[in-house]
mmCIF file of C-alpha atoms in Angstrom:
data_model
loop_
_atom_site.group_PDB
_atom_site.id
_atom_site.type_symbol
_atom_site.label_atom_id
_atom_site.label_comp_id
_atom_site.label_asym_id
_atom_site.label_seq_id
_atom_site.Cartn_x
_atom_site.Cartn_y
_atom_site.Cartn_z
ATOM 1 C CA UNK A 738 61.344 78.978 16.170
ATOM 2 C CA UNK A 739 63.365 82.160 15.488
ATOM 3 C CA UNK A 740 67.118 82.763 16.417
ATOM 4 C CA UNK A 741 66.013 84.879 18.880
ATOM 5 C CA UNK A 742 63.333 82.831 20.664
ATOM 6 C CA UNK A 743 66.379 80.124 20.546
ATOM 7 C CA UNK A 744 68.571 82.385 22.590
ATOM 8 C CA UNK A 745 66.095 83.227 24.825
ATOM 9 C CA UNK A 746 64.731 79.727 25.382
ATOM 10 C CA UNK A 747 68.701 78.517 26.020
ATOM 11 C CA UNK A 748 68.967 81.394 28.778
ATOM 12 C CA UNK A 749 66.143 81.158 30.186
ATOM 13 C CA UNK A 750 66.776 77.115 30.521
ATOM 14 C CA UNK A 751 70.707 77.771 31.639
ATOM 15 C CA UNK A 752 69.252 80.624 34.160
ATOM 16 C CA UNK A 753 66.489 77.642 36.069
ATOM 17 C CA UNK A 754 69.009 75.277 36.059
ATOM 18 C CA UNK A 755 72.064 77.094 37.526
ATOM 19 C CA UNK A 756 69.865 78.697 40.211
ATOM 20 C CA UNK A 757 68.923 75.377 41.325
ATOM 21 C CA UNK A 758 72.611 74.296 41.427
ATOM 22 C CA UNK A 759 73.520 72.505 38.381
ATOM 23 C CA UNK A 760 76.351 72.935 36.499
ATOM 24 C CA UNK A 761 75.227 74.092 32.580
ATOM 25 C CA UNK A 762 77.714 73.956 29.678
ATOM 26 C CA UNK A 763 75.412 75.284 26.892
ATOM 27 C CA UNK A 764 77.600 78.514 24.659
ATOM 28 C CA UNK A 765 75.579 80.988 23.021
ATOM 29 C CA UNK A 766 74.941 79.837 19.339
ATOM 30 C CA UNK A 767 74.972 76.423 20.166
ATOM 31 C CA UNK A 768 72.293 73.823 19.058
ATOM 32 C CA UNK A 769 72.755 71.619 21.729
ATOM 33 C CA UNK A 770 74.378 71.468 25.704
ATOM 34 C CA UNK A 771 74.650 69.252 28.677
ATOM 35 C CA UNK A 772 73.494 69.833 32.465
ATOM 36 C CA UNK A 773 75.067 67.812 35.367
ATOM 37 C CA UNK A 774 72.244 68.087 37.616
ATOM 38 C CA UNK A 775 72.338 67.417 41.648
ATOM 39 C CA UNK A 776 70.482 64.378 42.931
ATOM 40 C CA UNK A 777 67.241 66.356 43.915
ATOM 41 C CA UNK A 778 66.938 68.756 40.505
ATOM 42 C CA UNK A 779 67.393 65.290 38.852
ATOM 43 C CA UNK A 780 64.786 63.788 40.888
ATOM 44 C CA UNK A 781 62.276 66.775 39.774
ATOM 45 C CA UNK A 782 63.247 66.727 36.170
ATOM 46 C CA UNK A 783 62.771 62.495 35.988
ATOM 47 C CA UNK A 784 66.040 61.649 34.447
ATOM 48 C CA UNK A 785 69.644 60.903 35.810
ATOM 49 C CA UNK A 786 72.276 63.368 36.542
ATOM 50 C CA UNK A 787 73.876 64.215 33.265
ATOM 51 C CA UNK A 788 70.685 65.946 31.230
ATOM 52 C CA UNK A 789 71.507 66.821 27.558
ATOM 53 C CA UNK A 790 69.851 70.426 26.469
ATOM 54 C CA UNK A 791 69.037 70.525 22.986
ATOM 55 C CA UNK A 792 65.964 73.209 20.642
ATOM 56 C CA UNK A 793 65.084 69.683 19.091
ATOM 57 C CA UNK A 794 62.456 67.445 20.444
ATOM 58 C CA UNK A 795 64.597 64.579 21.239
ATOM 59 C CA UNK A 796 63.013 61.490 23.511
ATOM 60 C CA UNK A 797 65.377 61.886 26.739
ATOM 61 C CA UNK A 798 66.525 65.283 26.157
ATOM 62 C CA UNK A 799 65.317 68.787 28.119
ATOM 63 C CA UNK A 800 64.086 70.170 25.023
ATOM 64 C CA UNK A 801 63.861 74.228 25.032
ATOM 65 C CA UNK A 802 61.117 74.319 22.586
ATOM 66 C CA UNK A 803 57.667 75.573 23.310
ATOM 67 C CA UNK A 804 56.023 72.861 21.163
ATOM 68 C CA UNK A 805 57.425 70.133 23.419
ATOM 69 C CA UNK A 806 56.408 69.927 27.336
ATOM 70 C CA UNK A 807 59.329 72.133 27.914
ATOM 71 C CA UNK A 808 57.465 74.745 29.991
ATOM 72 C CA UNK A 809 55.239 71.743 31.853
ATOM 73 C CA UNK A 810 58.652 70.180 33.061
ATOM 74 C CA UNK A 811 60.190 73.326 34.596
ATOM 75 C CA UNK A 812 57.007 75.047 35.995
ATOM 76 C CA UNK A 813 58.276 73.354 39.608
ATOM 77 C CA UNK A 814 61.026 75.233 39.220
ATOM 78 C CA UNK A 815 59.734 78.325 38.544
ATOM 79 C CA UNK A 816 57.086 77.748 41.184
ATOM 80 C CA UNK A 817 60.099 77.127 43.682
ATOM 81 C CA UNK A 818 61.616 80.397 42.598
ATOM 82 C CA UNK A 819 60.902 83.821 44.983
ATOM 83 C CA UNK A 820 58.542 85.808 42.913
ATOM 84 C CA UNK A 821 59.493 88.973 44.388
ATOM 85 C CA UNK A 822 63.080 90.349 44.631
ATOM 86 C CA UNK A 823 64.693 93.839 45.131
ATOM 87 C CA UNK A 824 68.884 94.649 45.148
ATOM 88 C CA UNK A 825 70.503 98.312 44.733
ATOM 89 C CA UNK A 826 72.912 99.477 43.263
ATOM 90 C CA UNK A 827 74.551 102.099 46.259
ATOM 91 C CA UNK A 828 76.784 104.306 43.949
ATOM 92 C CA UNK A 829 76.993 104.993 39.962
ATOM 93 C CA UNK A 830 78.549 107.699 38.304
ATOM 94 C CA UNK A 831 76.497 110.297 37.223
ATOM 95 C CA UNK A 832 76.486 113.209 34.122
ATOM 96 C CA UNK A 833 77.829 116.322 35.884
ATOM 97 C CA UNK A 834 77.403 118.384 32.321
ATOM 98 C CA UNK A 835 74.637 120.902 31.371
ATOM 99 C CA UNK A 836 72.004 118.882 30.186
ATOM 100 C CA UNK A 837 70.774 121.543 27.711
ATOM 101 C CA UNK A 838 72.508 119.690 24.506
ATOM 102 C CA UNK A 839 71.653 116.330 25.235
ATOM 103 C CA UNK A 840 68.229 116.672 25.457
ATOM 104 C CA UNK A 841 68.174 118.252 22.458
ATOM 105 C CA UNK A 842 69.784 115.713 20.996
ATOM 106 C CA UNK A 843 68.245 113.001 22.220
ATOM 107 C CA UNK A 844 64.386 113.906 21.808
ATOM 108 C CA UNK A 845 62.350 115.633 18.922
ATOM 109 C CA UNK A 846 59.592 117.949 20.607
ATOM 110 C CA UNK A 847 57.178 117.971 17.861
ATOM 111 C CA UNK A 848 54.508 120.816 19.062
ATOM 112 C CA UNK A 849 56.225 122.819 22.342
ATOM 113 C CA UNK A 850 58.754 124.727 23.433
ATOM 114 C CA UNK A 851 60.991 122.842 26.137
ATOM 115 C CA UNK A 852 63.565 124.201 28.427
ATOM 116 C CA UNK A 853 66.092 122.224 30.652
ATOM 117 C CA UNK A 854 65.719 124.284 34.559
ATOM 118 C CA UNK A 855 67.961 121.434 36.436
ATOM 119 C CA UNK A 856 69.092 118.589 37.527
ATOM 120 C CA UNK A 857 68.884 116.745 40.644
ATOM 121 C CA UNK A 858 70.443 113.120 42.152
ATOM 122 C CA UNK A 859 68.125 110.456 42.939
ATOM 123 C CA UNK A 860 67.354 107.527 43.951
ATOM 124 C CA UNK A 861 65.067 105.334 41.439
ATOM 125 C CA UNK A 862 63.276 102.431 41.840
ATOM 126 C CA UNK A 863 62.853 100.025 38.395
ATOM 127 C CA UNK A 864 60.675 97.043 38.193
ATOM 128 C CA UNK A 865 61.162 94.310 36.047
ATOM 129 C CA UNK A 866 58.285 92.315 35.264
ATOM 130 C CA UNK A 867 58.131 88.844 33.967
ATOM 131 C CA UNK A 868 54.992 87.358 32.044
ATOM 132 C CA UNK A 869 53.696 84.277 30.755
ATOM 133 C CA UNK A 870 52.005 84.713 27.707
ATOM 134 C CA UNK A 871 50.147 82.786 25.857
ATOM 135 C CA UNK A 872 47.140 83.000 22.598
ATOM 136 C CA UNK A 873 45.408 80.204 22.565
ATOM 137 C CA UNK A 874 43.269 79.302 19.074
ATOM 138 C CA UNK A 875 42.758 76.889 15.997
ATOM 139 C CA UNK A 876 46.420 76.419 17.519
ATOM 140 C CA UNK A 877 48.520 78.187 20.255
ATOM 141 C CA UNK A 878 51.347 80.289 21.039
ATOM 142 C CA UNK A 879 53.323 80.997 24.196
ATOM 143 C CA UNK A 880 56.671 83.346 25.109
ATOM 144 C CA UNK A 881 57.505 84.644 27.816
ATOM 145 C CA UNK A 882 57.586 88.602 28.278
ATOM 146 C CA UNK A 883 59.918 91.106 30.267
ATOM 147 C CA UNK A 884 58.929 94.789 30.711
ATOM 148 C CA UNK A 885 61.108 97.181 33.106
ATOM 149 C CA UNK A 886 59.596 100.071 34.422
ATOM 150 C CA UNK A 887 61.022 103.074 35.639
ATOM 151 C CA UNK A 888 58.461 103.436 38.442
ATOM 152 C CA UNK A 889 58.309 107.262 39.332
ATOM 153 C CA UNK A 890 57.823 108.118 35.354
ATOM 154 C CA UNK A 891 55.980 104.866 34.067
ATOM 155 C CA UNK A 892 58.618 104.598 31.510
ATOM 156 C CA UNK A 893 59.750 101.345 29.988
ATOM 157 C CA UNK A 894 63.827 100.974 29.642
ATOM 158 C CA UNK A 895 65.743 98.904 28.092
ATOM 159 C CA UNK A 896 67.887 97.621 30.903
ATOM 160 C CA UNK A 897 70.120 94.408 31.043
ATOM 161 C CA UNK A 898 68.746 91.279 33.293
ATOM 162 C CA UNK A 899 69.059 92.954 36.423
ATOM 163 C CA UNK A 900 69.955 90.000 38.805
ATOM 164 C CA UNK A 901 72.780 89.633 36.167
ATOM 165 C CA UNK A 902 74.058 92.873 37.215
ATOM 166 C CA UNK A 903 77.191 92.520 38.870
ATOM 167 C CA UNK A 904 77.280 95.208 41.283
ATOM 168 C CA UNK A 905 73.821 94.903 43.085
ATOM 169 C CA UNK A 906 73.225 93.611 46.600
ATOM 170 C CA UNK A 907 70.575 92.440 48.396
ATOM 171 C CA UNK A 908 68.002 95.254 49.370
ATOM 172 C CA UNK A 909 64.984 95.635 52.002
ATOM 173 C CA UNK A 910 62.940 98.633 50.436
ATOM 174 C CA UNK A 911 61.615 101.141 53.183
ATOM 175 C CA UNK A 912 58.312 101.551 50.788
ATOM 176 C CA UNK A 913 56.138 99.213 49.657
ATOM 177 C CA UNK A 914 56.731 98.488 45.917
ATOM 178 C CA UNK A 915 54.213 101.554 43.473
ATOM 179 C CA UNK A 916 51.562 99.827 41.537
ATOM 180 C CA UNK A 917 53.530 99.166 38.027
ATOM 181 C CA UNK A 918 51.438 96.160 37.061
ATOM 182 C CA UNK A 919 48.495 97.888 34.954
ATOM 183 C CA UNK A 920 50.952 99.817 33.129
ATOM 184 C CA UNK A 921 53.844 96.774 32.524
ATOM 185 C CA UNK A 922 51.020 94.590 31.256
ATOM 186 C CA UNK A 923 49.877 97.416 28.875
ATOM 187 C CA UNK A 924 53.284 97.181 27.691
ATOM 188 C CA UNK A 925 53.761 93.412 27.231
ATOM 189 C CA UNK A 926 50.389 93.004 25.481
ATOM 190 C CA UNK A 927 51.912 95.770 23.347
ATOM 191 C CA UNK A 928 55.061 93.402 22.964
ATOM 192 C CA UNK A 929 52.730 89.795 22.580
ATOM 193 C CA UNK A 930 51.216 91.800 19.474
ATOM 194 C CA UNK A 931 54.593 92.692 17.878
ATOM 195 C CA UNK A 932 55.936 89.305 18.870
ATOM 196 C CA UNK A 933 53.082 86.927 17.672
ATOM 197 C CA UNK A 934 51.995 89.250 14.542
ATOM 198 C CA UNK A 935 53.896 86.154 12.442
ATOM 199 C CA UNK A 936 51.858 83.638 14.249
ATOM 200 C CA UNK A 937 48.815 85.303 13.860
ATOM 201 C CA UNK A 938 48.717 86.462 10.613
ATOM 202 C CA UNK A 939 49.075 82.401 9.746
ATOM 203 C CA UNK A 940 45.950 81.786 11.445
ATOM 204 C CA UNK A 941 43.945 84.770 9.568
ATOM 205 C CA UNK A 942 45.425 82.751 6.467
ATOM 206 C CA UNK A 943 43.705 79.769 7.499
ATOM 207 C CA UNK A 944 40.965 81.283 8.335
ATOM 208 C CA UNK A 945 40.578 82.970 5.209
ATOM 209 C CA UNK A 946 40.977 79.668 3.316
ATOM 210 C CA UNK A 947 38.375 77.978 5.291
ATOM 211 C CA UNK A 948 35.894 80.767 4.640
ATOM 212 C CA UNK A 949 36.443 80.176 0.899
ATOM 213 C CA UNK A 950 36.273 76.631 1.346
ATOM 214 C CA UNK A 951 32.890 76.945 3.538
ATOM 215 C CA UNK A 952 31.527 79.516 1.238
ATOM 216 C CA UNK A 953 32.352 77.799 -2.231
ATOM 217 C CA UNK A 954 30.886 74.402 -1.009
ATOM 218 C CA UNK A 955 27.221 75.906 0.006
ATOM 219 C CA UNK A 956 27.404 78.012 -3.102
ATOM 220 C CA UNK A 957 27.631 74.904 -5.169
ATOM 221 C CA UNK A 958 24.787 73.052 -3.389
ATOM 222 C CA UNK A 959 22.951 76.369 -3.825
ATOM 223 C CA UNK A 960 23.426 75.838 -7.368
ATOM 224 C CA UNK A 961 22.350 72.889 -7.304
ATOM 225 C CA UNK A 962 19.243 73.821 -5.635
ATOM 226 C CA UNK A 963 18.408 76.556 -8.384
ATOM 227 C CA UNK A 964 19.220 73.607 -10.872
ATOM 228 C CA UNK A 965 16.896 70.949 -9.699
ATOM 229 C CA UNK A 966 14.138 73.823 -9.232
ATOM 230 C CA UNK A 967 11.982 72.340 -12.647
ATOM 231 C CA UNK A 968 11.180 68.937 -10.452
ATOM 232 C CA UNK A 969 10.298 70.577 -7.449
ATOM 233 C CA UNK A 970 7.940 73.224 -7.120
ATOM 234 C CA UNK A 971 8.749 76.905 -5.910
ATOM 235 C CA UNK A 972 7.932 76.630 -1.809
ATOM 236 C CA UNK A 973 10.448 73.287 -1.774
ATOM 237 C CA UNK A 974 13.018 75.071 -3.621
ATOM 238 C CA UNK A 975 12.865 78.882 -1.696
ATOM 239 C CA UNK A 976 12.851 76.390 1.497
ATOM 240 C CA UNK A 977 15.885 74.477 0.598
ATOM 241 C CA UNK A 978 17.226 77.442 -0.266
ATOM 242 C CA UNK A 979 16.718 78.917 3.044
ATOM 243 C CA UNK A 980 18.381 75.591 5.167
ATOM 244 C CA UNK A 981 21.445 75.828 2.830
ATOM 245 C CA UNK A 982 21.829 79.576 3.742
ATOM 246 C CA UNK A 983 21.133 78.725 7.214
ATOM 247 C CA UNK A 984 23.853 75.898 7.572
ATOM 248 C CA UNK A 985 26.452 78.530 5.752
ATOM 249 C CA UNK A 986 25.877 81.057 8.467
ATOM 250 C CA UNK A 987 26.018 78.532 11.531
ATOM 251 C CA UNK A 988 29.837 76.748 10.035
ATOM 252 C CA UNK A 989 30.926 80.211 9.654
ATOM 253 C CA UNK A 990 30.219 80.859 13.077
ATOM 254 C CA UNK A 991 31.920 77.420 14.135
ATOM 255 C CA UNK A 992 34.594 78.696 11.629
ATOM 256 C CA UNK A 993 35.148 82.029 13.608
ATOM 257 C CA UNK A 994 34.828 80.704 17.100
ATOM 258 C CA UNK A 995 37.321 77.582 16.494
ATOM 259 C CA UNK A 996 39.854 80.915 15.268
ATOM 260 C CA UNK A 997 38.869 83.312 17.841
ATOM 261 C CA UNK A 998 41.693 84.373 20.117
ATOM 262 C CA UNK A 999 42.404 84.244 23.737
ATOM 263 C CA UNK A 1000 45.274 85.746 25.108
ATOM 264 C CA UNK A 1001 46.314 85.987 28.538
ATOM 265 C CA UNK A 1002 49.463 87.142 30.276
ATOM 266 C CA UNK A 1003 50.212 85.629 33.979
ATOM 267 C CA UNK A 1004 52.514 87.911 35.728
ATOM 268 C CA UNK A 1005 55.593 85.086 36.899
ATOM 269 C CA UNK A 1006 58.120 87.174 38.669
ATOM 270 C CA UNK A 1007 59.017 90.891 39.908
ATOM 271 C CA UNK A 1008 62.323 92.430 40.437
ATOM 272 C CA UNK A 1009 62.483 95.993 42.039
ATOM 273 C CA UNK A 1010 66.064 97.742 41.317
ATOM 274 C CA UNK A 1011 67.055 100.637 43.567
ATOM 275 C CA UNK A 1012 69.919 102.656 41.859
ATOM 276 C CA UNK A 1013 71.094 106.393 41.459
ATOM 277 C CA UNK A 1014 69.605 108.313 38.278
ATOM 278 C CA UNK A 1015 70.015 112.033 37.170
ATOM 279 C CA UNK A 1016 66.277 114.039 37.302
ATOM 280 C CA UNK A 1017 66.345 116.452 34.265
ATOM 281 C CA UNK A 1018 63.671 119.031 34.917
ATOM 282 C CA UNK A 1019 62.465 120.545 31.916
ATOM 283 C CA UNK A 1020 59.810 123.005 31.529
ATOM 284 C CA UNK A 1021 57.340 122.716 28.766
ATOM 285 C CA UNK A 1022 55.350 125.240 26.712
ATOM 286 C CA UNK A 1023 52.466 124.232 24.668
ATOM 287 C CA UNK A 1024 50.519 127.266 23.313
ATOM 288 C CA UNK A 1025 48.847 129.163 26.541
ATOM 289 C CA UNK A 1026 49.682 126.148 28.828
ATOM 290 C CA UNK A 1027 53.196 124.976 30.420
ATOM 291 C CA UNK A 1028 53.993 122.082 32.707
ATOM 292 C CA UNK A 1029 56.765 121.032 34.258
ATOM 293 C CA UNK A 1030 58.230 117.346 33.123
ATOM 294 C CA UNK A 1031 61.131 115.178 34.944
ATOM 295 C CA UNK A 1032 63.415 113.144 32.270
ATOM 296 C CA UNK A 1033 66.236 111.014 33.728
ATOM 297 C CA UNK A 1034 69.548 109.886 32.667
ATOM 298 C CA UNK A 1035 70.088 106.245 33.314
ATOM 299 C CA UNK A 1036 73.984 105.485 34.357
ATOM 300 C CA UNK A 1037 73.405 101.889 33.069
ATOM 301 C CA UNK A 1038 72.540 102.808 30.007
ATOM 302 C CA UNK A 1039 74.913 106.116 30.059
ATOM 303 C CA UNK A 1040 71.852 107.997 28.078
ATOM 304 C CA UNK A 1041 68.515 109.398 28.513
ATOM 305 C CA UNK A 1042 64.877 107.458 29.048
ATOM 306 C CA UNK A 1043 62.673 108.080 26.996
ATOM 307 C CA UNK A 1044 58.986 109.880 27.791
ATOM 308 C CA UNK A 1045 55.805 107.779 28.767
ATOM 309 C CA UNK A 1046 53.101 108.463 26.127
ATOM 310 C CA UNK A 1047 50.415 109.092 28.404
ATOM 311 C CA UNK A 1048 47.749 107.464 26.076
ATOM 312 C CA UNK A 1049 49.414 103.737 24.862
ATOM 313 C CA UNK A 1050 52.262 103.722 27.161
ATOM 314 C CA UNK A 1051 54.939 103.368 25.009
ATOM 315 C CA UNK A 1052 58.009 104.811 25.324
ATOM 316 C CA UNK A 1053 59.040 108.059 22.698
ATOM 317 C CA UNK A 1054 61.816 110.160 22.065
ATOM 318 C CA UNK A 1055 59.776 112.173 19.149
ATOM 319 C CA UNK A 1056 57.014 113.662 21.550
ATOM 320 C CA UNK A 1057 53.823 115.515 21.242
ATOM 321 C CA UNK A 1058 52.236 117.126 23.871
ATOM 322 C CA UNK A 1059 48.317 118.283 24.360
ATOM 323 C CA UNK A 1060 46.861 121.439 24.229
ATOM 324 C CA UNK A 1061 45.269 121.842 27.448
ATOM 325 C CA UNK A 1062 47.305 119.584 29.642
ATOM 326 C CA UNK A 1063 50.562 119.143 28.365
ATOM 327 C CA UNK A 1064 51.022 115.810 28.614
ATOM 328 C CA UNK A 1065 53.220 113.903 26.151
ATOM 329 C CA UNK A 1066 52.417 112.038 23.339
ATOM 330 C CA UNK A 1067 53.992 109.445 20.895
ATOM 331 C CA UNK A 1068 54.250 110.601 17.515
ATOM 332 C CA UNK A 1069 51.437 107.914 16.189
ATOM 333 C CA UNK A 1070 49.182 109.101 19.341
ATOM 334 C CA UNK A 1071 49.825 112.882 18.992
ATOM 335 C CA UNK A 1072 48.228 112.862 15.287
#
């Protein structure tokens, strides 16, 4: 597994655990920790009260490493856990400055003419989304996947674990929660490619091998069959011929199907963040056409978010915007 996956894997485990009232001593960076569980957590986990954390699969151990049945153990856990959430954050500073300069600085516009109008207080909801994911093939893969939304422009932001925030409290939204899911799970298949792209470019490997393999063993026996064609007469041969093809073409479909993939991604939890942002109005100029777009500076992050590229979803600070419509465009989309 990669350093990263490690830390990930070791938070994610110290994160279950504490929640659930057990009292974790595993540092960042370390290879192993310990857990001194309460009676019931031990009781769910099926072993006694002190539980040593380790990335290794070691008999007796909790071992945070997808290979083991690290995800099977904790799943009651995570079942147990509320799947829905939502704090605020009542008061944050916000940029009092002319916004002019820092969007320039901040964004490219690669095609239009944008002007800053004004800026205006308010209050944003952000959902963060957790997924399970998971490609399933010749062999598998799983990670989980967060995505955090800002839900009035669809953009994703890089924002800290929000119930590690320190200044939130508990929050009963007047709304019901705006329909993020189709566009967070755009983004995390977006993030499952980037992630896995190691793990399956090993399996295209393999599957180019075994092609070779395949296709070099039927080759010989066609040989073969062109070689023993003096003791058998033309019809035999052409129809031998014919089976040998015929088997080639049904393994290689085998081959394929055993390497096809299957991916899925199983929303787990969502957290809905109400907090104070600065609305940057902007209007944009595109040839004939102009529209009027909202940016917002995030006082977490003390900077602006970046656009939603209204075709892949991705976030983009060098934008592109269409002819007719004006709506923005990343770079690679805006071609």
């Amino acid at each position: 597994m990669s350093a990263d996956l490690h830390e990930r894997l070791r938070q994610f485990t110290r994160t279950i655990l504490e929640r659930r009232g057990a009292l974790v001593e595993w540092p960042e960076g370390a290879d192993e920790g310990w857990a001194m569980l309460t009676p019931e957590l031990s009781g769910r986990l099926g072993g006694g009260e002190l539980l040593r954390l380790t990335h290794q699969p070691i008999e007796g151990a909790l071992s945070a490493n997808l290979a083991t049945d690290f995800l099977e153990r904790l799943a009651p856990l995570v079942e147990a856990e509320p799947r829905v959430a939502a704090v605020q954050i009542p008061e944050m500073y916000l940029k009092r400055a002319a916004m002019d300069e820092p969007v320039a600085r901040t964004f490219a516009w690669l095609n239009a003419k944008v002007k800053v109008t004004g800026t205006e207080a308010q209050r944003v909801e952000y959902h963060e989304w957790t997924f399970r994911a998971a490609i399933t093939s010749e062999d598998t893969w799983e990670d989980v996947i967060t995505v955090t939304l800002n839900s009035t422009s669809g953009s994703e932001v890089a924002l800290p674990d929000i119930l590690a925030l320190m200044d939130t409290q508990p929050h009963t939204p007047a709304n019901a929660a705006s329909d993020t899911c189709a566009s967070a799970t755009q983004r995390a298949a977006a993030h499952v490619e980037e992630r896995a792209a190691a793990f399956i470019g090993r399996l295209e490997s393999r599957l180019r091998r075994d092609r070779k393999r395949l296709k070099d063993y039927y080759n010989a026996l066609l040989r073969e069959t062109k070689e023993g064609g003096t003791n058998e007469d033309a019809e035999k041969a052409e129809a031998k011929r014919r089976v040998v093809e015929l088997e080639l073409r049904r393994k290689t479909s085998e081959l394929e199907e055993r390497y096809r993939l299957q991916v899925a991604l199983t929303p787990l939890t969502l957290v809905r963040l109400e907090m104070p942002a600065l609305a940057v109005q902007c209007d944009v100029f595109r040839k004939q056409a102009r529209k009027q777009h909202t940016l917002y500076w995030n006082p977490l992050l003390t900077a602006l978010e970046p656009m939603r590229c209204a075709r892949c979803g991705a976030g983009a600070f060098a934008v592109a915007f269409t002819d007719d419509t004006v709506e923005p465009q990343c770079a690679a989309c805006g071609r």
